[in-house]
Amino acid sequence: LLRIPAAHRSRINACDFSRDGVRLYSAGHDAFVRVWCAISGELLAEFPLRAPALCLRALHANTLGIFAVGDAHGNIELFRHLV
């Protein structure tokens, strides 16, 4: 069992794995998305949002590290994590 260190400053509202299972995306009420190595637990990247995240979905149609986040203000943002 892998333990991801606590990095969000409030609750995590959504998470998803990359298609290859190597990355874990977590979206929090602290208005950040964090990208983790699902193998080591290392924090790979942080993305600030305009409002608290409500949902997150990794786009599994490709392996480009693209994910979508919906926030509490009704925005949907697309991000790309370069590996």
Coordinates of C-alpha atoms in Angstrom, one line a residue:
L1 CA 0.0 0.0 0.0
L2 CA 1.4 3.4 -1.1
R3 CA 0.9 6.4 1.2
I4 CA 0.8 9.8 -0.3
P5 CA 2.2 12.5 2.0
A6 CA -0.3 15.1 3.2
A7 CA 0.2 18.1 0.9
H8 CA -3.3 19.5 0.5
R9 CA -4.2 22.2 3.1
S10 CA -7.8 20.9 3.2
R11 CA -9.8 18.0 2.0
I12 CA -9.3 16.2 -1.3
N13 CA -12.4 16.3 -3.4
A14 CA -11.3 14.2 -6.4
C15 CA -8.5 12.0 -7.6
D16 CA -7.7 10.0 -10.7
F17 CA -4.9 7.9 -12.2
S18 CA -3.2 8.5 -15.5
R19 CA -3.9 5.9 -18.2
D20 CA -0.5 4.2 -17.6
G21 CA -1.1 4.2 -13.8
V22 CA 2.2 6.0 -13.1
R23 CA 0.7 9.4 -12.1
L24 CA -2.0 10.1 -9.5
Y25 CA -3.8 13.5 -9.7
S26 CA -5.5 14.9 -6.6
A27 CA -7.7 18.0 -6.5
G28 CA -8.4 19.7 -3.3
H29 CA -10.7 22.2 -1.6
D30 CA -7.5 24.3 -1.2
A31 CA -7.7 25.2 -4.9
F32 CA -4.7 23.1 -6.0
V33 CA -4.2 20.1 -8.2
R34 CA -1.2 18.0 -7.3
V35 CA 0.4 15.4 -9.5
W36 CA 2.1 12.4 -7.7
C37 CA 4.2 9.5 -8.8
A38 CA 2.0 6.6 -8.0
I39 CA 5.0 4.4 -7.6
S40 CA 7.2 6.4 -5.2
G41 CA 4.7 8.9 -3.7
E42 CA 6.9 11.8 -4.9
L43 CA 5.1 15.1 -5.6
L44 CA 5.8 15.9 -9.3
A45 CA 3.8 19.1 -9.8
E46 CA 1.3 21.6 -8.4
F47 CA -1.3 23.6 -10.4
P48 CA -3.2 26.5 -8.7
L49 CA -6.9 26.8 -9.5
R50 CA -9.2 29.9 -9.4
A51 CA -11.5 28.2 -6.9
P52 CA -11.8 25.0 -4.9
A53 CA -11.8 21.9 -7.1
L54 CA -15.0 19.8 -7.2
C55 CA -14.1 17.2 -9.7
L56 CA -11.1 16.0 -11.7
R57 CA -10.7 13.6 -14.6
A58 CA -7.6 12.4 -16.3
L59 CA -8.2 12.2 -20.1
H60 CA -7.4 8.6 -20.9
A61 CA -7.6 8.9 -24.6
N62 CA -3.9 9.8 -24.7
T63 CA -0.8 9.6 -22.7
L64 CA 0.0 13.4 -22.8
G65 CA -0.7 14.0 -19.1
I66 CA -3.9 16.1 -19.9
F67 CA -6.5 16.4 -17.2
A68 CA -9.7 18.4 -16.6
V69 CA -10.8 20.1 -13.4
G70 CA -14.2 21.5 -12.5
D71 CA -14.3 24.1 -9.7
A72 CA -16.8 25.7 -7.3
H73 CA -17.2 28.7 -9.5
G74 CA -18.4 26.7 -12.4
N75 CA -15.2 26.8 -14.4
I76 CA -13.7 23.8 -16.2
E77 CA -10.0 24.0 -16.9
L78 CA -7.7 21.8 -18.9
F79 CA -4.1 21.2 -17.8
R80 CA -1.1 19.3 -19.2
H81 CA 1.5 17.8 -17.0
L82 CA 4.7 17.4 -19.0
V83 CA 6.5 14.2 -17.9

